[in-house]
PDB file of C-alpha atoms in Angstrom:
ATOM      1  CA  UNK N   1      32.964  31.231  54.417  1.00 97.00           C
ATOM      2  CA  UNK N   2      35.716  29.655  56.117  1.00 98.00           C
ATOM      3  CA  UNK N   3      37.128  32.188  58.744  1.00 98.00           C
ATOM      4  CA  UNK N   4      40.130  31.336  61.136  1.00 98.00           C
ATOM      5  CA  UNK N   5      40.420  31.962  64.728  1.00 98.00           C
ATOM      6  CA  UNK N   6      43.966  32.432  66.386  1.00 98.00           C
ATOM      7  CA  UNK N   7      44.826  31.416  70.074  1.00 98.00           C
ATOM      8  CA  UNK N   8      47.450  30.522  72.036  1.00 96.00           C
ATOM      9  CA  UNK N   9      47.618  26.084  72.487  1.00 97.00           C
ATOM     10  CA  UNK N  10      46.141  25.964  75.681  1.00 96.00           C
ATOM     11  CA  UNK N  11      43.127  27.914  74.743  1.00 96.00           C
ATOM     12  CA  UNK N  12      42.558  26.171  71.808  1.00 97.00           C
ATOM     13  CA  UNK N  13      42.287  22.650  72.778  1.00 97.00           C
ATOM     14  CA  UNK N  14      40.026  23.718  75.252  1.00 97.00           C
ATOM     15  CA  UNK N  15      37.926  25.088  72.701  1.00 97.00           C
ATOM     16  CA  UNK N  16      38.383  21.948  70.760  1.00 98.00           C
ATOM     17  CA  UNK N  17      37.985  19.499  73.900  1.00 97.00           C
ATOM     18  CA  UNK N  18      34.649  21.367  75.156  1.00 97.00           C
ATOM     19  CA  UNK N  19      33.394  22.466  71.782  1.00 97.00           C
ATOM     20  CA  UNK N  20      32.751  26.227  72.109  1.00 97.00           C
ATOM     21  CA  UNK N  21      34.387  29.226  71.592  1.00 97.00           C
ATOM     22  CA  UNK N  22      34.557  32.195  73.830  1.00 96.00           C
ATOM     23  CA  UNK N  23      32.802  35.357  72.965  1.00 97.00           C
ATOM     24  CA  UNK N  24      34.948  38.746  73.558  1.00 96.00           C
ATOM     25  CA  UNK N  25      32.975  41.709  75.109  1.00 95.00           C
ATOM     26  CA  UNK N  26      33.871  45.421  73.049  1.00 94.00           C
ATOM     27  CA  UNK N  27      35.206  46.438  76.742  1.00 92.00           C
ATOM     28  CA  UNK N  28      37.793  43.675  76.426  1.00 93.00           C
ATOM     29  CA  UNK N  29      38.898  43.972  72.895  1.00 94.00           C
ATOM     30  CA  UNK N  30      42.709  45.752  72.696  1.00 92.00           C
ATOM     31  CA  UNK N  31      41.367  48.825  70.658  1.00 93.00           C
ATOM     32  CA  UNK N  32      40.565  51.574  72.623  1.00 91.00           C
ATOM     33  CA  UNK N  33      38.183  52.966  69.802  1.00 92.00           C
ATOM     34  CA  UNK N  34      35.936  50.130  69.891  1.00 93.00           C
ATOM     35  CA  UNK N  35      32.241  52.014  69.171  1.00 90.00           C
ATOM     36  CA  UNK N  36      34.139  55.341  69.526  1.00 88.00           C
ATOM     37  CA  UNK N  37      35.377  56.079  65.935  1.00 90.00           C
ATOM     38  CA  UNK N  38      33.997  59.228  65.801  1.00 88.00           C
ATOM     39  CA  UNK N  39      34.845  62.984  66.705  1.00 87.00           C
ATOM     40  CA  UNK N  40      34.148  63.499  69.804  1.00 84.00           C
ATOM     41  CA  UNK N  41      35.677  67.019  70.592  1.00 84.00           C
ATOM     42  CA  UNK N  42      31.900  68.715  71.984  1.00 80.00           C
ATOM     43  CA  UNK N  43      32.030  67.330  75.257  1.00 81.00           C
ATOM     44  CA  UNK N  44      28.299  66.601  75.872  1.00 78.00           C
ATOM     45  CA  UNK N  45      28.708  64.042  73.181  1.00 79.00           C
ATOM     46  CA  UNK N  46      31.155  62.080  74.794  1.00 83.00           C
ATOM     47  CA  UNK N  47      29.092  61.062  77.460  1.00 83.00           C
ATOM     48  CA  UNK N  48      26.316  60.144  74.937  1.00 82.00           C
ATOM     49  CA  UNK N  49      28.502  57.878  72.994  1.00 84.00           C
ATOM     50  CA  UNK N  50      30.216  56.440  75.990  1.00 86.00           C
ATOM     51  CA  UNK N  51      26.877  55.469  77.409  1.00 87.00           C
ATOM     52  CA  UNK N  52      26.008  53.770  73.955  1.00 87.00           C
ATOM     53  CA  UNK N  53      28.914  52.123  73.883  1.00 89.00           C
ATOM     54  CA  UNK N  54      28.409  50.548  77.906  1.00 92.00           C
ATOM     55  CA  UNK N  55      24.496  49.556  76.759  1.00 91.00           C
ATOM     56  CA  UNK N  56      26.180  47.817  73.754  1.00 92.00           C
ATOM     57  CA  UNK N  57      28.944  46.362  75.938  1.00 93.00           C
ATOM     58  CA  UNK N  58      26.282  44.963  78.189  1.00 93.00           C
ATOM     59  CA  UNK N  59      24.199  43.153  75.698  1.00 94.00           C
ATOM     60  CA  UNK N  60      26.397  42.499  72.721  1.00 95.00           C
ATOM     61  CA  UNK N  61      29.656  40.234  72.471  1.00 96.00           C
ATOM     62  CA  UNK N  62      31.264  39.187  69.455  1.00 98.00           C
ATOM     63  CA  UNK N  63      33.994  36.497  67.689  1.00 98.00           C
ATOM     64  CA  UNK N  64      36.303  38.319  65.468  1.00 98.00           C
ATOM     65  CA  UNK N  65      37.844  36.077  63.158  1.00 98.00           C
ATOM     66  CA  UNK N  66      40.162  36.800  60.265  1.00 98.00           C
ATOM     67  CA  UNK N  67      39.894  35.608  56.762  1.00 98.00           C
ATOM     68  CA  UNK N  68      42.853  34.116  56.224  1.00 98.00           C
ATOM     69  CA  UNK N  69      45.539  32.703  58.920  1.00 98.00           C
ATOM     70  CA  UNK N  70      48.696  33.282  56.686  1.00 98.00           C
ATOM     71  CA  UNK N  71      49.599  36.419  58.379  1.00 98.00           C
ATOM     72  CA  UNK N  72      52.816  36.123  60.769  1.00 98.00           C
ATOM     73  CA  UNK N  73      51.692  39.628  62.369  1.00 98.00           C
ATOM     74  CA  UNK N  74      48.552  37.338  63.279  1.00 98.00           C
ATOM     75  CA  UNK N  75      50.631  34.587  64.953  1.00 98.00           C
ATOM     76  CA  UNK N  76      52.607  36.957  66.916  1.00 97.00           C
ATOM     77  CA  UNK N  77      49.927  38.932  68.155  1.00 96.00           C
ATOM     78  CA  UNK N  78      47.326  36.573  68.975  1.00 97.00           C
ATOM     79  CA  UNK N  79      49.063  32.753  69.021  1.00 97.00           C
ATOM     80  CA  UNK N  80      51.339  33.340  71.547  1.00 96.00           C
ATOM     81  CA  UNK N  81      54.327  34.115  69.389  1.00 97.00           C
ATOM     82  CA  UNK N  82      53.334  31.788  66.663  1.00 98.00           C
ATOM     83  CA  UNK N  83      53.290  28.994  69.779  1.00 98.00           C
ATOM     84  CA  UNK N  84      49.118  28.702  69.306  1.00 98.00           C
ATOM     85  CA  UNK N  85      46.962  27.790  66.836  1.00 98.00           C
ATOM     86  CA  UNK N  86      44.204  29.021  64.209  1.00 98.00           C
ATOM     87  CA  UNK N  87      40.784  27.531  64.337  1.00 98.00           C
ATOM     88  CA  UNK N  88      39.130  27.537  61.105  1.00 98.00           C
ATOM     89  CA  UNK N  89      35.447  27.420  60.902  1.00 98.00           C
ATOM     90  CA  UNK N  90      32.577  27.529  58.413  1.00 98.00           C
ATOM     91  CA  UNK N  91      30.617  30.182  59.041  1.00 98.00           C
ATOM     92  CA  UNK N  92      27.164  30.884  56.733  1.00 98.00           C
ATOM     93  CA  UNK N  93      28.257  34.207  54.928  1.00 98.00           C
ATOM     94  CA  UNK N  94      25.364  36.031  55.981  1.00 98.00           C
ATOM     95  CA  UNK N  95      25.982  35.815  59.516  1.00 98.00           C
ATOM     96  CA  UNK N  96      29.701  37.533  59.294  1.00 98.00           C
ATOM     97  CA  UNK N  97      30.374  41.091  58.622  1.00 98.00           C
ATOM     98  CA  UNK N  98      33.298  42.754  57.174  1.00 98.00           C
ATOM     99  CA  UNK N  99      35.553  45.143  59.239  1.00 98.00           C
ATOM    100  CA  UNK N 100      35.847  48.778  57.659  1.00 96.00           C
ATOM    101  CA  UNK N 101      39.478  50.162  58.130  1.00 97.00           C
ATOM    102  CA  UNK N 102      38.578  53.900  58.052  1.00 95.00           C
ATOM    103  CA  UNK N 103      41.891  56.622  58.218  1.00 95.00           C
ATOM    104  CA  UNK N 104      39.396  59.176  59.745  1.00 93.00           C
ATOM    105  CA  UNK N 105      37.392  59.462  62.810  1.00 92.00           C
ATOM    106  CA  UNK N 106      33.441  59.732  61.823  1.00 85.00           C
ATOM    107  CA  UNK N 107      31.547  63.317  61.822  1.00 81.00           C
ATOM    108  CA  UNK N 108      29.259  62.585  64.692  1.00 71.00           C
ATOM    109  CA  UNK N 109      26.910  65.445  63.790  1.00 67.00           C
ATOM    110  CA  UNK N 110      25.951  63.628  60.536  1.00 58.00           C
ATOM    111  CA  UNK N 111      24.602  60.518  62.616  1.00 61.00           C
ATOM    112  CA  UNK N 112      23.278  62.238  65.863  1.00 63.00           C
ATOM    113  CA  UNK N 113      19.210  61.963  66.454  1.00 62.00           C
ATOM    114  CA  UNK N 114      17.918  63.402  69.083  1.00 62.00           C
ATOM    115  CA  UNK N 115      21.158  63.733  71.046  1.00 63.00           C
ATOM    116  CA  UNK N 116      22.285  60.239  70.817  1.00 73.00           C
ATOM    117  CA  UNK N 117      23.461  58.196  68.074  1.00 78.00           C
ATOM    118  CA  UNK N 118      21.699  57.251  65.131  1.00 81.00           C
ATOM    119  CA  UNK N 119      20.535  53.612  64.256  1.00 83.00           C
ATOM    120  CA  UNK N 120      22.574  53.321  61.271  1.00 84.00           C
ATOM    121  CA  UNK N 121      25.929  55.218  63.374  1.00 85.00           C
ATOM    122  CA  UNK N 122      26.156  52.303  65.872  1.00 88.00           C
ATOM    123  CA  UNK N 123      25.685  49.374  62.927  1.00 91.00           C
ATOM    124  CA  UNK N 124      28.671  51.780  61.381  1.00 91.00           C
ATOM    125  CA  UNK N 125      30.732  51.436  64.656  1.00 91.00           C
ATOM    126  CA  UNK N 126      30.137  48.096  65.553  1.00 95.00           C
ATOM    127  CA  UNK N 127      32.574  47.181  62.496  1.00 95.00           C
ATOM    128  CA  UNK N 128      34.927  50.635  62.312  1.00 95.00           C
ATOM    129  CA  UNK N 129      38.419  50.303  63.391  1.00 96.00           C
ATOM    130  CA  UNK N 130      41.160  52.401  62.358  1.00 95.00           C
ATOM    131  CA  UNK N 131      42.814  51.768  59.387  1.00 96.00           C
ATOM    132  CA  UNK N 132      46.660  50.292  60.766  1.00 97.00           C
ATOM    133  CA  UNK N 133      44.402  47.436  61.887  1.00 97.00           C
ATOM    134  CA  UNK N 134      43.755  46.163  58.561  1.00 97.00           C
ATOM    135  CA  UNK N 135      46.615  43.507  58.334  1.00 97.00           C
ATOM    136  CA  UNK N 136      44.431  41.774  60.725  1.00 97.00           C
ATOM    137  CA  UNK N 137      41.050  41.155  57.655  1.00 98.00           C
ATOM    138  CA  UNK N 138      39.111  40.679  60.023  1.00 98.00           C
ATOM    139  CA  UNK N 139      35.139  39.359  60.540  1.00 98.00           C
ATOM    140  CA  UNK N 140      32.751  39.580  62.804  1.00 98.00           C
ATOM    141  CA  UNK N 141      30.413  37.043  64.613  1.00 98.00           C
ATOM    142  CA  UNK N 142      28.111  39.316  66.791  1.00 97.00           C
ATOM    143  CA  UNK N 143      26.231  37.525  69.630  1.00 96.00           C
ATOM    144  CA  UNK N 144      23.820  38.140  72.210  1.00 95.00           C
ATOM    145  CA  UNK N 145      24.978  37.532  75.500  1.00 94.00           C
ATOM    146  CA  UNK N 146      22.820  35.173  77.878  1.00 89.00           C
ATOM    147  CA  UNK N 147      23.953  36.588  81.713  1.00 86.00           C
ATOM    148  CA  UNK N 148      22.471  33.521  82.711  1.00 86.00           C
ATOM    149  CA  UNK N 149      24.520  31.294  81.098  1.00 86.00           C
ATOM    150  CA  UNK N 150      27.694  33.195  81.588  1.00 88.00           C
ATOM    151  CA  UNK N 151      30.667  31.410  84.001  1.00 92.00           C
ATOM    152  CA  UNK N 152      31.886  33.941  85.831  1.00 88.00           C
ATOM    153  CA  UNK N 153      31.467  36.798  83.498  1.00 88.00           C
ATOM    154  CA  UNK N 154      32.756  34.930  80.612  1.00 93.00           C
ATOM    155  CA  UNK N 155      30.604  33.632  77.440  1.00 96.00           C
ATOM    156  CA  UNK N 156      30.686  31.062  75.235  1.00 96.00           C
ATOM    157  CA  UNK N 157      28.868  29.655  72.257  1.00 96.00           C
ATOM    158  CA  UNK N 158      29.389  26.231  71.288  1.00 97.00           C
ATOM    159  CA  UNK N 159      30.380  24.447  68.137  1.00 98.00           C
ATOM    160  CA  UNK N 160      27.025  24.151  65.364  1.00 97.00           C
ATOM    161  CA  UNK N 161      26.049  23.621  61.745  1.00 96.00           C
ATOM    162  CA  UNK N 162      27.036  27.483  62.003  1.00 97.00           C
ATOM    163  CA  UNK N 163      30.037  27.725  63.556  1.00 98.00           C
ATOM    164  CA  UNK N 164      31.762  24.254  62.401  1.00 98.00           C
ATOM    165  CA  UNK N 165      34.972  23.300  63.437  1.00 98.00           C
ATOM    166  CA  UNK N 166      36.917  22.761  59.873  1.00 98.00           C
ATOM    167  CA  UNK N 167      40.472  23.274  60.376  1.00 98.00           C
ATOM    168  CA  UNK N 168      42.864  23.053  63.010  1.00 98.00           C
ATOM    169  CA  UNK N 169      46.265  24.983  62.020  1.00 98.00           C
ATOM    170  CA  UNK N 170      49.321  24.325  64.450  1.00 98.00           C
ATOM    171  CA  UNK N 171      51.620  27.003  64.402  1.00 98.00           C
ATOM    172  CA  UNK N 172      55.513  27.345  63.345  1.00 98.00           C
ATOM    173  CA  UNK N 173      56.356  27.094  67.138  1.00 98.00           C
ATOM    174  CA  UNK N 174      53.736  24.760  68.496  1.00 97.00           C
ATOM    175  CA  UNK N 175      55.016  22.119  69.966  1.00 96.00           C
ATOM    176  CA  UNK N 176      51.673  20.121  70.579  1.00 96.00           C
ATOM    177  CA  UNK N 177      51.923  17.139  68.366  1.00 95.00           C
ATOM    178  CA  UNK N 178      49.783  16.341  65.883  1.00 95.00           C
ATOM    179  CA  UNK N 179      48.523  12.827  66.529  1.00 95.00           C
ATOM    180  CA  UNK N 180      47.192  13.953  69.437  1.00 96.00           C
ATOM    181  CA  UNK N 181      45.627  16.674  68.209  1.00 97.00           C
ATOM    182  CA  UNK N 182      43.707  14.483  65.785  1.00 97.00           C
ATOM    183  CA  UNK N 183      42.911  11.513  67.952  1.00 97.00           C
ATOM    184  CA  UNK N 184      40.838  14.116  69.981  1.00 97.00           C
ATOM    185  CA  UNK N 185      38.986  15.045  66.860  1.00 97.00           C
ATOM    186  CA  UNK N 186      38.345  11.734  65.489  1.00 97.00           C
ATOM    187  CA  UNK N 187      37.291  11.341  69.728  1.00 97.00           C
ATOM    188  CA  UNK N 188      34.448  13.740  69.102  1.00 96.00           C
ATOM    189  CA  UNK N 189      33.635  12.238  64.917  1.00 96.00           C
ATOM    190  CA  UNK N 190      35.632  15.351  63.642  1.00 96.00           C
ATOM    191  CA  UNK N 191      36.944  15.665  60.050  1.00 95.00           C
ATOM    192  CA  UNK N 192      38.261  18.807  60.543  1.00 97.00           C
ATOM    193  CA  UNK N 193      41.537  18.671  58.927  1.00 97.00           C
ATOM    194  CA  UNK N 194      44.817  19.199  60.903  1.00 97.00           C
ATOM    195  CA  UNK N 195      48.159  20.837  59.565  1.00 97.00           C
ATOM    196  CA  UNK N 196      51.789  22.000  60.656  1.00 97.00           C
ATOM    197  CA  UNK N 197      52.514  25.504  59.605  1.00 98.00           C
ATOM    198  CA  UNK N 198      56.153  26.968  58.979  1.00 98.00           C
ATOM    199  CA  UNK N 199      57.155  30.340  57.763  1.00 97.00           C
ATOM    200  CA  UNK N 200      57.900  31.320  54.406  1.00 97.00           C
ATOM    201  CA  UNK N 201      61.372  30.919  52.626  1.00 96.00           C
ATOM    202  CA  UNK N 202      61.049  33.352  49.906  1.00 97.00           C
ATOM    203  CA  UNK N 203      58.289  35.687  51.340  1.00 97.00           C
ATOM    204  CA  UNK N 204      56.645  37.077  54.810  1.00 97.00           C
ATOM    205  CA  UNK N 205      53.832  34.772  54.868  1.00 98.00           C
ATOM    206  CA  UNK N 206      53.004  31.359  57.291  1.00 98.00           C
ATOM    207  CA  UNK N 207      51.984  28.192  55.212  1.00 97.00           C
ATOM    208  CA  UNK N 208      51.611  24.765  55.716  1.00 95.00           C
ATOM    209  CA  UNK N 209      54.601  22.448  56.478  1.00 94.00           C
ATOM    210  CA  UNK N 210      53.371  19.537  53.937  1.00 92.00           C
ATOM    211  CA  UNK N 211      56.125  17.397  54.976  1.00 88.00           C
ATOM    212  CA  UNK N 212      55.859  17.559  58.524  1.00 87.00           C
ATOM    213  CA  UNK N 213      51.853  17.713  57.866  1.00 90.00           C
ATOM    214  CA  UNK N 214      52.105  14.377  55.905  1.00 86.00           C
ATOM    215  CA  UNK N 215      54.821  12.618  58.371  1.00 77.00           C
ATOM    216  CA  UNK N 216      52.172  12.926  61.338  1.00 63.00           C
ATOM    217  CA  UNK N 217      49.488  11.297  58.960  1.00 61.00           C
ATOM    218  CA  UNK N 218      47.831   8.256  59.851  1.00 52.00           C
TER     219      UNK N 218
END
């Protein structure tokens, strides 16, 4: 499936330049109900989910992608004001899994065992967030983190036959140019494919500027 990745320019050539991509930890992603999208109004559950959620946290990081890049509430909130770009990768389906955009908090007495959540709760939470964030279509990449390997405190997986680099989107405002965008990729024996996008004339979308996308062709 080919999933797309939105950073500001900075952080994406890096990413393209050192071939990785940086995995997020749930304690640095900007919901606040990451693993907690349940009801947690009995007290001694809090602390049962909130420990679940710091285990996870510790041993679990994740990419979260979006299906398609077209989105200008994506550009804005993730590409720098539509100033980044969108990465767009292959990714084997069965390694990605689908956000669920629930309107209600879960009833954490139906997945409780033995005082702590269920099995099948946290695979539910893992991939719950509420349901405004659903302009976002997002999928997930989970990964195990490696302390070892981490650079201070930060992870990073790099660039495979599953994660590959197809797609390299420059946004409306982006003002690296692409030439050199695709002289480093043809550096490295990439084919990813390299476009301008622009906004929409006739509808709230992003799309690809063909004519500045062919002008930069060589």
């Amino acid at each position: 499936m080919r999933v797309f990745y939105l950073t500001d320019a900075q952080y994406g050539i890096s990413n393209i330049a050192l071939r990785r991509i940086k995995v997020s930890r749930f304690s640095e992603l900007n919901d606040p109900f990451e693993l907690l999208g349940v009801n947690l109004s009995d007290k001694t559950k809090r602390a049962a989910f909130r420990k679940t959620k710091e285990e996870l946290d510790r041993k679990t990081g994740l990419i979260c992608f979006s299906r398609s890049w077209k989105n200008p509430v994506l550009w804005g909130h993730y590409a720098k004001k539509h100033t980044g770009i969108a990465l767009g990768f292959d990714v084997p389906d069965t390694l990605l899994v689908s956000v669920i955009y629930s309107k209600r908090l879960l009833d954490a007495d139906l997945y409780l065992k033995s005082g702590k959540p269920s099995k099948g709760l946290v695979e539910r939470l893992i991939k719950t967030k509420f349901y405004d964030w659903k302009y976002e279509n997002e999928m997930r990449l989970f990964v195990g983190l490696d302390h070892e390997s981490s650079e201070g405190g930060r992870y990073f997986v790099p660039f495979s036959d599953e994660l590959r680099l197809a797609e390299v989107i420059l946004g409306p405002k982006c003002d690296l140019p692409l030439d050199g965008v695709r002289e480093l990729l043809r550096s490295q024996d990439s084919t990813a494919n390299v476009v301008k996008a622009r906004i929409a004339f006739t509808r709230f979308e992003v799309l690809e500027n063909e004519a500045a996308t062919r002008a930069d062709e060589v």
